[in-house]
mmCIF file of N, CA and C in Angstrom:
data_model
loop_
_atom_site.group_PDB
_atom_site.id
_atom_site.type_symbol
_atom_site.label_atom_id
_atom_site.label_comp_id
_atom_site.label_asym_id
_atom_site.label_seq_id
_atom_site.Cartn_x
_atom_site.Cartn_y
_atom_site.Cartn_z
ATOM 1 N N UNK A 1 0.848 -1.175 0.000
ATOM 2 C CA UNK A 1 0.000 0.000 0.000
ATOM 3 C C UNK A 1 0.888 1.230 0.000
ATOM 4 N N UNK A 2 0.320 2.367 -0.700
ATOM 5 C CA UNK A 2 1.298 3.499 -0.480
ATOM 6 C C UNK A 2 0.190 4.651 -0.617
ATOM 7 N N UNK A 3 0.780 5.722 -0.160
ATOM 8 C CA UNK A 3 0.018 7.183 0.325
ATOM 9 C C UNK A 3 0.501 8.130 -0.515
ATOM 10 N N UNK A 4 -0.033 8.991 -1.136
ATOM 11 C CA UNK A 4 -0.080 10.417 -1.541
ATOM 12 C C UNK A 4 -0.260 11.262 -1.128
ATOM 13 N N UNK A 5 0.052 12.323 -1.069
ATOM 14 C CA UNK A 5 -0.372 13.665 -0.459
ATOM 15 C C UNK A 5 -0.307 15.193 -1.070
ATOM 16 N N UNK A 6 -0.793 15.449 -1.873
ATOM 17 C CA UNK A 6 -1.297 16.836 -2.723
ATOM 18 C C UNK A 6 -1.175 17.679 -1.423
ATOM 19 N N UNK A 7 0.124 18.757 -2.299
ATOM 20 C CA UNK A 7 0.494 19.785 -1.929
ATOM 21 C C UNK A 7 -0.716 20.480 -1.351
ATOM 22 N N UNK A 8 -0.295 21.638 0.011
ATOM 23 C CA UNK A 8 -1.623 22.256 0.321
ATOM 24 C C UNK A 8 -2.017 23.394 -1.137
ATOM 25 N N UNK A 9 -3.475 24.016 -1.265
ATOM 26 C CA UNK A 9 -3.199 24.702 -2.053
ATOM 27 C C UNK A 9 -4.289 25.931 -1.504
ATOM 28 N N UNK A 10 -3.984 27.211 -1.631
ATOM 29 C CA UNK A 10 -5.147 28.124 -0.994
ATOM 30 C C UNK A 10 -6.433 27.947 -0.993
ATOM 31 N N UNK A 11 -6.437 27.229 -2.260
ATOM 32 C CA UNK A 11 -7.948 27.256 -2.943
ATOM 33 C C UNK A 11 -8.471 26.208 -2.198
ATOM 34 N N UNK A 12 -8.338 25.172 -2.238
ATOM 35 C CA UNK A 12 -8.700 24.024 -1.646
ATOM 36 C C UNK A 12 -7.974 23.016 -0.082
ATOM 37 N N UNK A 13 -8.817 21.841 -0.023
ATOM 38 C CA UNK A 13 -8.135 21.359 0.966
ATOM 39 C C UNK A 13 -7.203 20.094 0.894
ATOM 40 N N UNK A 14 -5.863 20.302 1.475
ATOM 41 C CA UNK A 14 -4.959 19.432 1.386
ATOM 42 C C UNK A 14 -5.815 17.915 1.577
ATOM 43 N N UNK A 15 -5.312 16.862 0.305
ATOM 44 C CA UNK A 15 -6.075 15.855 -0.164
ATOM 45 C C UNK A 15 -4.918 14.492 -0.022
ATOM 46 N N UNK A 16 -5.231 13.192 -0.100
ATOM 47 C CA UNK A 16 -4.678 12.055 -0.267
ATOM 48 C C UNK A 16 -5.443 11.015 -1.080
ATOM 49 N N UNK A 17 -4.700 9.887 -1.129
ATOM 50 C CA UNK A 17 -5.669 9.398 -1.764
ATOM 51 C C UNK A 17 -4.496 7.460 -1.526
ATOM 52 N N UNK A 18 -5.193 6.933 -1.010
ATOM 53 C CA UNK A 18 -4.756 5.114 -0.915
ATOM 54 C C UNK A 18 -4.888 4.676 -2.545
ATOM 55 N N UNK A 19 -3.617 3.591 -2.819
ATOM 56 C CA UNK A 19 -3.522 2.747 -3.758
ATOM 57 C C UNK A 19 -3.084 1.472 -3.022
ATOM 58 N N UNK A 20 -3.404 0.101 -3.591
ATOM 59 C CA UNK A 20 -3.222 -0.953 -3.218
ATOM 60 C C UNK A 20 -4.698 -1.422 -2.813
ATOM 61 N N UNK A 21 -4.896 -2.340 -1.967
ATOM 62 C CA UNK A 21 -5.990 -3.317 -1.494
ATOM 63 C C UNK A 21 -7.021 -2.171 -0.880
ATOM 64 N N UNK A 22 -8.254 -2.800 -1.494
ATOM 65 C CA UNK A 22 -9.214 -2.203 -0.816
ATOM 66 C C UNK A 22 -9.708 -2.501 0.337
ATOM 67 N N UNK A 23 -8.555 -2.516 1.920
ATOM 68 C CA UNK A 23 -9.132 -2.912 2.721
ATOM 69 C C UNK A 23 -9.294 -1.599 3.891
ATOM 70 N N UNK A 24 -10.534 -1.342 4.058
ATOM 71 C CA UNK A 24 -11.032 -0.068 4.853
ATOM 72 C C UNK A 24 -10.391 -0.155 5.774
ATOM 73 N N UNK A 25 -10.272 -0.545 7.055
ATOM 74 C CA UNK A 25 -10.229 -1.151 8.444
ATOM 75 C C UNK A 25 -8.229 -1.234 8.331
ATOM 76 N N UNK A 26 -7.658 -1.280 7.496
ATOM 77 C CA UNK A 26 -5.990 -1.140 6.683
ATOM 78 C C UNK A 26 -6.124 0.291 7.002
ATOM 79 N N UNK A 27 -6.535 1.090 5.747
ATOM 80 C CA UNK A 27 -6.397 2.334 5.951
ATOM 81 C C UNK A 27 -6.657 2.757 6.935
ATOM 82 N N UNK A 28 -7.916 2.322 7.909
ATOM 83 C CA UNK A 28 -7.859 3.485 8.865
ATOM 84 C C UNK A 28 -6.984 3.724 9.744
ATOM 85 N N UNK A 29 -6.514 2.436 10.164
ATOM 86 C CA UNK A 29 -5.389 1.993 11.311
ATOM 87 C C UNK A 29 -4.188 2.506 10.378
ATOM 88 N N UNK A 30 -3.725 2.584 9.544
ATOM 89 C CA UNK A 30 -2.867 3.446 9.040
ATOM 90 C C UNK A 30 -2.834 5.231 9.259
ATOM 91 N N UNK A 31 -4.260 5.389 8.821
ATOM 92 C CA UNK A 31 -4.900 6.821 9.386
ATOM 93 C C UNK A 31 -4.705 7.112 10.877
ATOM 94 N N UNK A 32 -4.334 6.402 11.524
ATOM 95 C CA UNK A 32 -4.601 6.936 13.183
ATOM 96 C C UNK A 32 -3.285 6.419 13.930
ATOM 97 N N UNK A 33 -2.123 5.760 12.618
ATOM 98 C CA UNK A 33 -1.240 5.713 13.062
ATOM 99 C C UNK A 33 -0.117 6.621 12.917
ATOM 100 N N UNK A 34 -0.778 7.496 11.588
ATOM 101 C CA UNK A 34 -0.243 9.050 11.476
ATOM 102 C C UNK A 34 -0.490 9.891 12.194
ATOM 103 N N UNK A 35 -2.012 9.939 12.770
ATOM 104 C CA UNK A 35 -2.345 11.135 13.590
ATOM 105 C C UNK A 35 -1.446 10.754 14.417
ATOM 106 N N UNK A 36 -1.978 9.803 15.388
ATOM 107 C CA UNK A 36 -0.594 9.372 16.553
ATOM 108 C C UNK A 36 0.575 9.496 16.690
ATOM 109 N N UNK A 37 1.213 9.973 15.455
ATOM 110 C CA UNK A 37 2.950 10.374 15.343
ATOM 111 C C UNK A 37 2.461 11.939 14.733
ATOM 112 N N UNK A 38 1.774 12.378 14.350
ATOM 113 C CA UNK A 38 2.047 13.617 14.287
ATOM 114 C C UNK A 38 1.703 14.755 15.685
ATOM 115 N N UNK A 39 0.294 13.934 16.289
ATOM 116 C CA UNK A 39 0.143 13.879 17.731
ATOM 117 C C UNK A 39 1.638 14.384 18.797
ATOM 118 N N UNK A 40 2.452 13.161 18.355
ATOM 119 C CA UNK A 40 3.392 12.868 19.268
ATOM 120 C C UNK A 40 4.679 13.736 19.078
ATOM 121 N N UNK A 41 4.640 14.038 17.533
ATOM 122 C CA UNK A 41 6.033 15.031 17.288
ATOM 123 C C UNK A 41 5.574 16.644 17.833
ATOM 124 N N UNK A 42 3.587 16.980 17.709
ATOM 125 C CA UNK A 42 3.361 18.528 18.213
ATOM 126 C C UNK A 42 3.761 18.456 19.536
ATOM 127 N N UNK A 43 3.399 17.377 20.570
ATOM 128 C CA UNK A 43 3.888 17.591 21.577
ATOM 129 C C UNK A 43 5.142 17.950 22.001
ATOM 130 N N UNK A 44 5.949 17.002 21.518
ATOM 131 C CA UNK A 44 7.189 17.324 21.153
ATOM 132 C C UNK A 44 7.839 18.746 21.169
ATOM 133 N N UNK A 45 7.463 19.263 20.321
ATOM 134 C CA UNK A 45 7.958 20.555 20.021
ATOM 135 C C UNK A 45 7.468 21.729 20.724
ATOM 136 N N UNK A 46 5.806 21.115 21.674
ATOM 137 C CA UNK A 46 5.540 22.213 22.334
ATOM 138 C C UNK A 46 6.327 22.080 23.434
ATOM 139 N N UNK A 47 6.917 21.023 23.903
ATOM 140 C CA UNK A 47 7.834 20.880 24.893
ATOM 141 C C UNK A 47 9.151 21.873 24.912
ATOM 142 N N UNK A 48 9.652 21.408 23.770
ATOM 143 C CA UNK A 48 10.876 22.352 23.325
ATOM 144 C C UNK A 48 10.615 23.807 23.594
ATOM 145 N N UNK A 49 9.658 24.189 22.791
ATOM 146 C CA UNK A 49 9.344 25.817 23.153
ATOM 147 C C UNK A 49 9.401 26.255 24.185
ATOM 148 N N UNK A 50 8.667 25.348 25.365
ATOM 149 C CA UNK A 50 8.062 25.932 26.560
ATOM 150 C C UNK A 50 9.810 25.634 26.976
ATOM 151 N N UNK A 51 10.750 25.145 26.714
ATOM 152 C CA UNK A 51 11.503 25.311 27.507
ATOM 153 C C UNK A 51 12.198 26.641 27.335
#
């Protein structure tokens, strides 16, 4: 499976789009295994700041 990700653009909203197996329940757990690291790197950095 692999991910895309279209540049942000003013006009519209930053988009993706799955290739490979159509298995829903794949993607999502893929989906929430990004939020979860992007989750984990904002914290991250709000840490840094506040120091």
């Amino acid at each position: 499976m692999s991910f895309h990700f279209t540049a942000p653009q003013p006009d519209r909203e930053p988009s993706f789009s799955f290739t490979g197996p159509e298995d829903v329940e794949e993607q999502l757990q893929a989906i929430a295994d990004m939020a979860h690291e992007i989750l984990r790197l904002v914290a991250e950095v709000r840490r840094q700041i506040s120091n």
